[in-house]
Amino acid sequence: AHGAAPPPGLNRRFLRGESEKAGRRHETTFEGRRFVIGTGGLGAEELRSLELEQSRHKDLLLLPELRDSYENLTAKVLATYVWLDLHLDFQFALKADDDTFVRLDVLVEELRAKEPRRLYWGFFSGRGRVKSGGKWKESAWVLCDYYLPYALGGGYVISADLVHYLRLSRDYLNMWQSEDVSLGVWLAPIDVKRVHDPRFDTEYKSRGCNNKYIVTHKQSIEDMLEKHQTLAKEGKLCKEEVKLRLSYMYDWGVPPSQCCQRKDGIP
């Protein structure tokens, strides 16, 4: 599910094409693919355009009770999980933004080898200081002086049983400003398998291009097209590997504030 603001039609067309090609290569389908759009406040012409697109592709999830905005993103993601649990038969849910490039071929193969229970898979942070200003400001945060460990929101995977848990718990869940921080809190007290994977390049800015990456955030449509073409021609993600910043492995054996020491040699 793509949970950012309504992507331009070009983004959706590109992402549809990518998932369909990956499906053909791996003899699977992505019928559960949904572009999630809050339609509250949209004009009649915009609504008609979305309804026409939905009649053609049947892959939009339109949420009329929500206006698409950052402050509504947590509610939007939770509403998406509620809808998925009620309407689709699936084992895993990938949440990604519309500026995220995903190696669906690699993701599918890896998920086939994973047990579809209690999985929370992404690039985790445990030392994020609570934001006191800007669009990420958390006025109601009273839990501690750091965010609880969470998988960064550019892209992460949770198993279907956790989606079911969220649906059943939704009336009791607090909504914080950031959806990824909120999910980390919602799953904090339960027995889940947190898998930190540096192949998820999902921070607020990309760490560069590495052929091992499965999920790459903060990509323009030009970046995505280049990656797609390089994969098609050369069988690898990057024309040339580039490192813009260091990565880290999450150390689950120390307090969260000490979790994440950036080092060379990590994707």
mmCIF file of C-alpha atoms in Angstrom:
data_model
loop_
_atom_site.group_PDB
_atom_site.id
_atom_site.type_symbol
_atom_site.label_atom_id
_atom_site.label_comp_id
_atom_site.label_asym_id
_atom_site.label_seq_id
_atom_site.Cartn_x
_atom_site.Cartn_y
_atom_site.Cartn_z
ATOM 1 C CA ALA A 1 0.000 0.000 0.000
ATOM 2 C CA HIS A 2 1.324 3.412 -0.893
ATOM 3 C CA GLY A 3 0.543 5.725 1.986
ATOM 4 C CA ALA A 4 1.836 9.160 1.000
ATOM 5 C CA ALA A 5 -0.121 12.078 -0.480
ATOM 6 C CA PRO A 6 -1.944 11.328 -3.759
ATOM 7 C CA PRO A 7 0.817 10.499 -6.240
ATOM 8 C CA PRO A 8 0.595 11.966 -9.722
ATOM 9 C CA GLY A 9 -0.877 9.635 -12.297
ATOM 10 C CA LEU A 10 2.596 9.123 -13.761
ATOM 11 C CA ASN A 11 3.864 7.653 -10.498
ATOM 12 C CA ARG A 12 0.931 5.266 -10.278
ATOM 13 C CA ARG A 13 1.333 4.173 -13.902
ATOM 14 C CA PHE A 14 5.018 3.469 -13.357
ATOM 15 C CA LEU A 15 4.457 1.588 -10.096
ATOM 16 C CA ARG A 16 1.671 -0.491 -11.654
ATOM 17 C CA GLY A 17 3.939 -1.471 -14.502
ATOM 18 C CA GLU A 18 6.732 -2.480 -12.143
ATOM 19 C CA SER A 19 4.532 -4.723 -10.009
ATOM 20 C CA GLU A 20 2.972 -6.376 -13.061
ATOM 21 C CA LYS A 21 6.388 -7.136 -14.572
ATOM 22 C CA ALA A 22 7.640 -8.549 -11.285
ATOM 23 C CA GLY A 23 4.516 -10.658 -11.047
ATOM 24 C CA ARG A 24 5.066 -12.171 -14.492
ATOM 25 C CA ARG A 25 8.703 -12.964 -13.688
ATOM 26 C CA HIS A 26 7.795 -14.743 -10.465
ATOM 27 C CA GLU A 27 4.483 -16.311 -11.509
ATOM 28 C CA THR A 28 2.569 -14.398 -8.894
ATOM 29 C CA THR A 29 0.140 -11.498 -8.832
ATOM 30 C CA PHE A 30 -0.085 -8.355 -6.770
ATOM 31 C CA GLU A 31 -3.855 -8.161 -6.641
ATOM 32 C CA GLY A 32 -3.598 -6.645 -3.175
ATOM 33 C CA ARG A 33 -1.728 -3.594 -4.475
ATOM 34 C CA ARG A 34 -3.501 -0.431 -3.399
ATOM 35 C CA PHE A 35 -2.780 3.248 -3.871
ATOM 36 C CA VAL A 36 -4.390 4.834 -0.833
ATOM 37 C CA ILE A 37 -5.886 8.294 -1.246
ATOM 38 C CA GLY A 38 -7.835 10.388 1.228
ATOM 39 C CA THR A 39 -10.516 12.073 -0.867
ATOM 40 C CA GLY A 40 -11.981 14.386 1.780
ATOM 41 C CA GLY A 41 -12.074 17.932 0.439
ATOM 42 C CA LEU A 42 -11.414 17.018 -3.194
ATOM 43 C CA GLY A 43 -13.401 18.760 -5.905
ATOM 44 C CA ALA A 44 -15.913 17.076 -8.186
ATOM 45 C CA GLU A 45 -13.513 16.943 -11.147
ATOM 46 C CA GLU A 46 -10.741 15.319 -9.093
ATOM 47 C CA LEU A 47 -13.193 12.773 -7.717
ATOM 48 C CA ARG A 48 -14.478 11.906 -11.202
ATOM 49 C CA SER A 49 -10.918 11.414 -12.431
ATOM 50 C CA LEU A 50 -10.129 9.068 -9.533
ATOM 51 C CA GLU A 51 -13.362 7.128 -10.050
ATOM 52 C CA LEU A 52 -12.493 6.654 -13.732
ATOM 53 C CA GLU A 53 -8.998 5.478 -12.800
ATOM 54 C CA GLN A 54 -10.483 3.080 -10.266
ATOM 55 C CA SER A 55 -12.917 1.647 -12.821
ATOM 56 C CA ARG A 56 -9.961 0.899 -15.116
ATOM 57 C CA HIS A 57 -7.418 -0.446 -12.652
ATOM 58 C CA LYS A 58 -9.336 -1.368 -9.491
ATOM 59 C CA ASP A 59 -6.277 -0.689 -7.336
ATOM 60 C CA LEU A 60 -7.208 2.543 -5.571
ATOM 61 C CA LEU A 61 -8.356 2.628 -1.962
ATOM 62 C CA LEU A 62 -10.346 5.845 -1.589
ATOM 63 C CA LEU A 63 -10.962 7.089 1.948
ATOM 64 C CA PRO A 64 -13.646 9.805 1.815
ATOM 65 C CA GLU A 65 -13.498 10.424 5.566
ATOM 66 C CA LEU A 66 -9.870 11.601 5.354
ATOM 67 C CA ARG A 67 -8.288 14.644 3.772
ATOM 68 C CA ASP A 68 -4.844 13.801 2.394
ATOM 69 C CA SER A 69 -2.354 15.634 4.594
ATOM 70 C CA TYR A 70 0.657 14.741 6.706
ATOM 71 C CA GLU A 71 -1.258 15.225 9.948
ATOM 72 C CA ASN A 72 -3.779 12.595 8.796
ATOM 73 C CA LEU A 73 -1.175 10.076 7.624
ATOM 74 C CA THR A 74 -1.266 7.910 10.762
ATOM 75 C CA ALA A 75 -5.055 7.624 10.575
ATOM 76 C CA LYS A 76 -4.746 6.861 6.864
ATOM 77 C CA VAL A 77 -2.271 4.019 7.384
ATOM 78 C CA LEU A 78 -4.387 2.515 10.162
ATOM 79 C CA ALA A 79 -7.531 2.787 8.014
ATOM 80 C CA THR A 80 -5.627 0.988 5.246
ATOM 81 C CA TYR A 81 -4.735 -1.893 7.558
ATOM 82 C CA VAL A 82 -8.343 -2.144 8.735
ATOM 83 C CA TRP A 83 -9.525 -2.339 5.115
ATOM 84 C CA LEU A 84 -6.869 -4.903 4.167
ATOM 85 C CA ASP A 85 -7.787 -7.175 7.064
ATOM 86 C CA LEU A 86 -11.481 -7.026 6.210
ATOM 87 C CA HIS A 87 -11.251 -7.413 2.436
ATOM 88 C CA LEU A 88 -8.119 -9.266 1.308
ATOM 89 C CA ASP A 89 -6.518 -12.655 1.888
ATOM 90 C CA PHE A 90 -2.772 -12.056 2.257
ATOM 91 C CA GLN A 91 0.273 -13.075 4.285
ATOM 92 C CA PHE A 92 2.321 -9.861 4.368
ATOM 93 C CA ALA A 93 1.708 -6.152 3.841
ATOM 94 C CA LEU A 94 4.351 -3.810 2.442
ATOM 95 C CA LYS A 95 3.731 -0.149 3.230
ATOM 96 C CA ALA A 96 5.709 2.155 0.941
ATOM 97 C CA ASP A 97 5.591 5.791 -0.075
ATOM 98 C CA ASP A 98 5.024 6.770 -3.684
ATOM 99 C CA ASP A 99 8.652 7.937 -3.911
ATOM 100 C CA THR A 100 9.959 4.490 -2.935
ATOM 101 C CA PHE A 101 11.477 2.016 -5.412
ATOM 102 C CA VAL A 102 11.024 -1.635 -4.412
ATOM 103 C CA ARG A 103 12.785 -4.708 -5.796
ATOM 104 C CA LEU A 104 9.591 -6.744 -5.777
ATOM 105 C CA ASP A 105 11.399 -9.708 -7.311
ATOM 106 C CA VAL A 106 13.788 -9.911 -4.347
ATOM 107 C CA LEU A 107 11.097 -9.065 -1.801
ATOM 108 C CA VAL A 108 8.800 -11.845 -3.017
ATOM 109 C CA GLU A 109 11.557 -14.456 -2.919
ATOM 110 C CA GLU A 110 12.566 -13.467 0.608
ATOM 111 C CA LEU A 111 8.999 -13.428 1.894
ATOM 112 C CA ARG A 112 8.412 -16.924 0.532
ATOM 113 C CA ALA A 113 11.116 -18.106 2.931
ATOM 114 C CA LYS A 114 9.718 -16.251 5.955
ATOM 115 C CA GLU A 115 7.115 -17.501 8.395
ATOM 116 C CA PRO A 116 4.022 -15.308 7.957
ATOM 117 C CA ARG A 117 3.621 -14.616 11.668
ATOM 118 C CA ARG A 118 4.601 -11.709 13.896
ATOM 119 C CA LEU A 119 7.033 -10.219 11.380
ATOM 120 C CA TYR A 120 8.022 -6.526 11.513
ATOM 121 C CA TRP A 121 10.737 -6.002 8.887
ATOM 122 C CA GLY A 122 12.495 -2.801 7.876
ATOM 123 C CA PHE A 123 15.252 -0.356 8.812
ATOM 124 C CA PHE A 124 14.873 0.387 12.522
ATOM 125 C CA SER A 125 15.767 3.380 14.651
ATOM 126 C CA GLY A 126 15.778 3.450 18.445
ATOM 127 C CA ARG A 127 17.510 6.734 19.097
ATOM 128 C CA GLY A 128 15.181 9.186 17.402
ATOM 129 C CA ARG A 129 14.692 12.266 19.554
ATOM 130 C CA VAL A 130 11.109 13.419 19.902
ATOM 131 C CA LYS A 131 10.465 16.259 17.452
ATOM 132 C CA SER A 132 9.429 19.554 19.036
ATOM 133 C CA GLY A 133 8.759 21.539 15.878
ATOM 134 C CA GLY A 134 7.798 21.344 12.223
ATOM 135 C CA LYS A 135 5.381 18.887 10.664
ATOM 136 C CA TRP A 136 6.778 16.046 12.817
ATOM 137 C CA LYS A 137 6.078 17.861 16.117
ATOM 138 C CA GLU A 138 4.713 15.427 18.722
ATOM 139 C CA SER A 139 2.832 17.559 21.250
ATOM 140 C CA ALA A 140 1.182 14.593 22.991
ATOM 141 C CA TRP A 141 4.248 12.345 23.365
ATOM 142 C CA VAL A 142 4.707 11.388 27.044
ATOM 143 C CA LEU A 143 6.319 7.918 26.823
ATOM 144 C CA CYS A 144 10.019 8.807 27.099
ATOM 145 C CA ASP A 145 12.580 11.242 25.713
ATOM 146 C CA TYR A 146 13.175 9.117 22.592
ATOM 147 C CA TYR A 147 10.805 7.460 20.159
ATOM 148 C CA LEU A 148 10.339 3.766 20.807
ATOM 149 C CA PRO A 149 12.154 1.523 18.283
ATOM 150 C CA TYR A 150 10.364 1.647 14.934
ATOM 151 C CA ALA A 151 10.929 0.766 11.280
ATOM 152 C CA LEU A 152 11.359 3.901 9.212
ATOM 153 C CA GLY A 153 8.351 4.741 7.099
ATOM 154 C CA GLY A 154 9.824 4.871 3.598
ATOM 155 C CA GLY A 155 9.000 1.158 3.417
ATOM 156 C CA TYR A 156 8.455 -1.723 5.825
ATOM 157 C CA VAL A 157 6.699 -5.093 5.967
ATOM 158 C CA ILE A 158 4.383 -6.521 8.610
ATOM 159 C CA SER A 159 2.711 -9.913 8.596
ATOM 160 C CA ALA A 160 -1.039 -10.334 8.226
ATOM 161 C CA ASP A 161 -1.573 -11.385 11.839
ATOM 162 C CA LEU A 162 -0.187 -8.031 12.984
ATOM 163 C CA VAL A 163 -2.520 -6.247 10.577
ATOM 164 C CA HIS A 164 -5.371 -8.230 12.152
ATOM 165 C CA TYR A 165 -4.173 -7.228 15.631
ATOM 166 C CA LEU A 166 -4.160 -3.562 14.616
ATOM 167 C CA ARG A 167 -7.706 -3.781 13.280
ATOM 168 C CA LEU A 168 -8.999 -5.352 16.478
ATOM 169 C CA SER A 169 -7.121 -2.799 18.611
ATOM 170 C CA ARG A 170 -7.831 0.305 16.542
ATOM 171 C CA ASP A 171 -10.259 1.946 18.980
ATOM 172 C CA TYR A 172 -7.591 1.843 21.707
ATOM 173 C CA LEU A 173 -4.608 3.070 19.680
ATOM 174 C CA ASN A 174 -3.184 6.539 20.183
ATOM 175 C CA MET A 175 -2.392 8.480 17.021
ATOM 176 C CA TRP A 176 0.935 10.265 16.913
ATOM 177 C CA GLN A 177 2.040 12.628 14.187
ATOM 178 C CA SER A 178 4.319 10.144 12.418
ATOM 179 C CA GLU A 179 2.798 6.890 11.179
ATOM 180 C CA ASP A 180 6.021 4.905 11.463
ATOM 181 C CA VAL A 181 6.598 6.073 15.043
ATOM 182 C CA SER A 182 2.971 5.204 15.832
ATOM 183 C CA LEU A 183 3.339 1.672 14.469
ATOM 184 C CA GLY A 184 6.453 1.161 16.582
ATOM 185 C CA VAL A 185 4.466 2.089 19.695
ATOM 186 C CA TRP A 186 1.446 -0.017 18.743
ATOM 187 C CA LEU A 187 3.624 -3.118 18.314
ATOM 188 C CA ALA A 188 5.957 -2.387 21.257
ATOM 189 C CA PRO A 189 4.137 -4.431 23.955
ATOM 190 C CA ILE A 190 3.483 -7.535 21.887
ATOM 191 C CA ASP A 191 5.676 -10.474 20.914
ATOM 192 C CA VAL A 192 6.877 -9.607 17.411
ATOM 193 C CA LYS A 193 9.997 -10.478 15.441
ATOM 194 C CA ARG A 194 11.722 -7.187 14.630
ATOM 195 C CA VAL A 195 14.090 -7.652 11.694
ATOM 196 C CA HIS A 196 16.453 -4.750 11.020
ATOM 197 C CA ASP A 197 17.682 -4.923 7.432
ATOM 198 C CA PRO A 198 20.140 -2.375 5.966
ATOM 199 C CA ARG A 199 18.905 -3.342 2.504
ATOM 200 C CA PHE A 200 15.934 -1.107 3.338
ATOM 201 C CA ASP A 201 17.209 2.375 2.409
ATOM 202 C CA THR A 202 14.234 4.100 4.008
ATOM 203 C CA GLU A 203 15.583 7.049 5.983
ATOM 204 C CA TYR A 204 14.572 10.687 5.430
ATOM 205 C CA LYS A 205 17.161 10.831 2.662
ATOM 206 C CA SER A 206 18.688 8.031 0.617
ATOM 207 C CA ARG A 207 22.040 6.571 1.589
ATOM 208 C CA GLY A 208 22.869 6.256 -2.113
ATOM 209 C CA CYS A 209 22.614 3.309 -4.481
ATOM 210 C CA ASN A 210 23.700 -0.199 -3.542
ATOM 211 C CA ASN A 211 22.959 -3.291 -5.605
ATOM 212 C CA LYS A 212 21.889 -5.081 -2.421
ATOM 213 C CA TYR A 213 19.065 -2.642 -1.683
ATOM 214 C CA ILE A 214 15.549 -4.057 -1.718
ATOM 215 C CA VAL A 215 13.725 -0.832 -0.840
ATOM 216 C CA THR A 216 15.005 2.652 -1.735
ATOM 217 C CA HIS A 217 13.207 5.779 -0.493
ATOM 218 C CA LYS A 218 13.310 9.389 -1.747
ATOM 219 C CA GLN A 219 13.386 8.547 -5.451
ATOM 220 C CA SER A 220 12.174 10.802 -8.234
ATOM 221 C CA ILE A 221 10.359 9.259 -11.170
ATOM 222 C CA GLU A 222 13.621 9.743 -13.135
ATOM 223 C CA ASP A 223 15.547 7.830 -10.455
ATOM 224 C CA MET A 224 13.004 5.011 -10.627
ATOM 225 C CA LEU A 225 13.128 4.834 -14.413
ATOM 226 C CA GLU A 226 16.925 4.674 -14.346
ATOM 227 C CA LYS A 227 16.878 1.843 -11.800
ATOM 228 C CA HIS A 228 14.246 -0.010 -13.817
ATOM 229 C CA GLN A 229 16.248 0.314 -17.036
ATOM 230 C CA THR A 230 19.501 -0.745 -15.363
ATOM 231 C CA LEU A 231 17.785 -3.800 -13.900
ATOM 232 C CA ALA A 232 16.322 -4.718 -17.287
ATOM 233 C CA LYS A 233 19.600 -4.291 -19.188
ATOM 234 C CA GLU A 234 22.249 -5.302 -16.661
ATOM 235 C CA GLY A 235 20.396 -7.280 -13.994
ATOM 236 C CA LYS A 236 21.520 -4.941 -11.229
ATOM 237 C CA LEU A 237 20.003 -1.924 -9.490
ATOM 238 C CA CYS A 238 22.732 0.699 -9.909
ATOM 239 C CA LYS A 239 24.593 1.964 -12.948
ATOM 240 C CA GLU A 240 27.284 2.751 -10.413
ATOM 241 C CA GLU A 241 27.126 2.140 -6.676
ATOM 242 C CA VAL A 242 27.178 5.367 -4.654
ATOM 243 C CA LYS A 243 27.445 5.836 -0.887
ATOM 244 C CA LEU A 244 26.105 9.168 0.378
ATOM 245 C CA ARG A 245 26.093 8.336 4.095
ATOM 246 C CA LEU A 246 26.992 5.423 6.358
ATOM 247 C CA SER A 247 24.542 2.750 7.459
ATOM 248 C CA TYR A 248 24.290 0.674 10.633
ATOM 249 C CA MET A 249 23.241 -2.644 12.087
ATOM 250 C CA TYR A 250 20.793 -2.340 14.979
ATOM 251 C CA ASP A 251 22.263 -3.637 18.258
ATOM 252 C CA TRP A 252 19.334 -5.168 20.165
ATOM 253 C CA GLY A 253 21.609 -5.949 23.129
ATOM 254 C CA VAL A 254 22.030 -2.347 24.294
ATOM 255 C CA PRO A 255 19.572 0.415 25.297
ATOM 256 C CA PRO A 256 17.749 1.808 22.241
ATOM 257 C CA SER A 257 19.527 5.171 22.487
ATOM 258 C CA GLN A 258 22.815 3.302 21.850
ATOM 259 C CA CYS A 259 21.408 1.036 19.140
ATOM 260 C CA CYS A 260 22.702 2.448 15.955
ATOM 261 C CA GLN A 261 26.368 3.188 15.333
ATOM 262 C CA ARG A 262 27.040 4.045 11.705
ATOM 263 C CA LYS A 263 29.980 2.160 10.225
ATOM 264 C CA ASP A 264 31.587 1.551 6.885
ATOM 265 C CA GLY A 265 31.015 -1.787 5.153
ATOM 266 C CA ILE A 266 27.237 -1.905 5.730
ATOM 267 C CA PRO A 267 24.849 -1.374 2.756
#
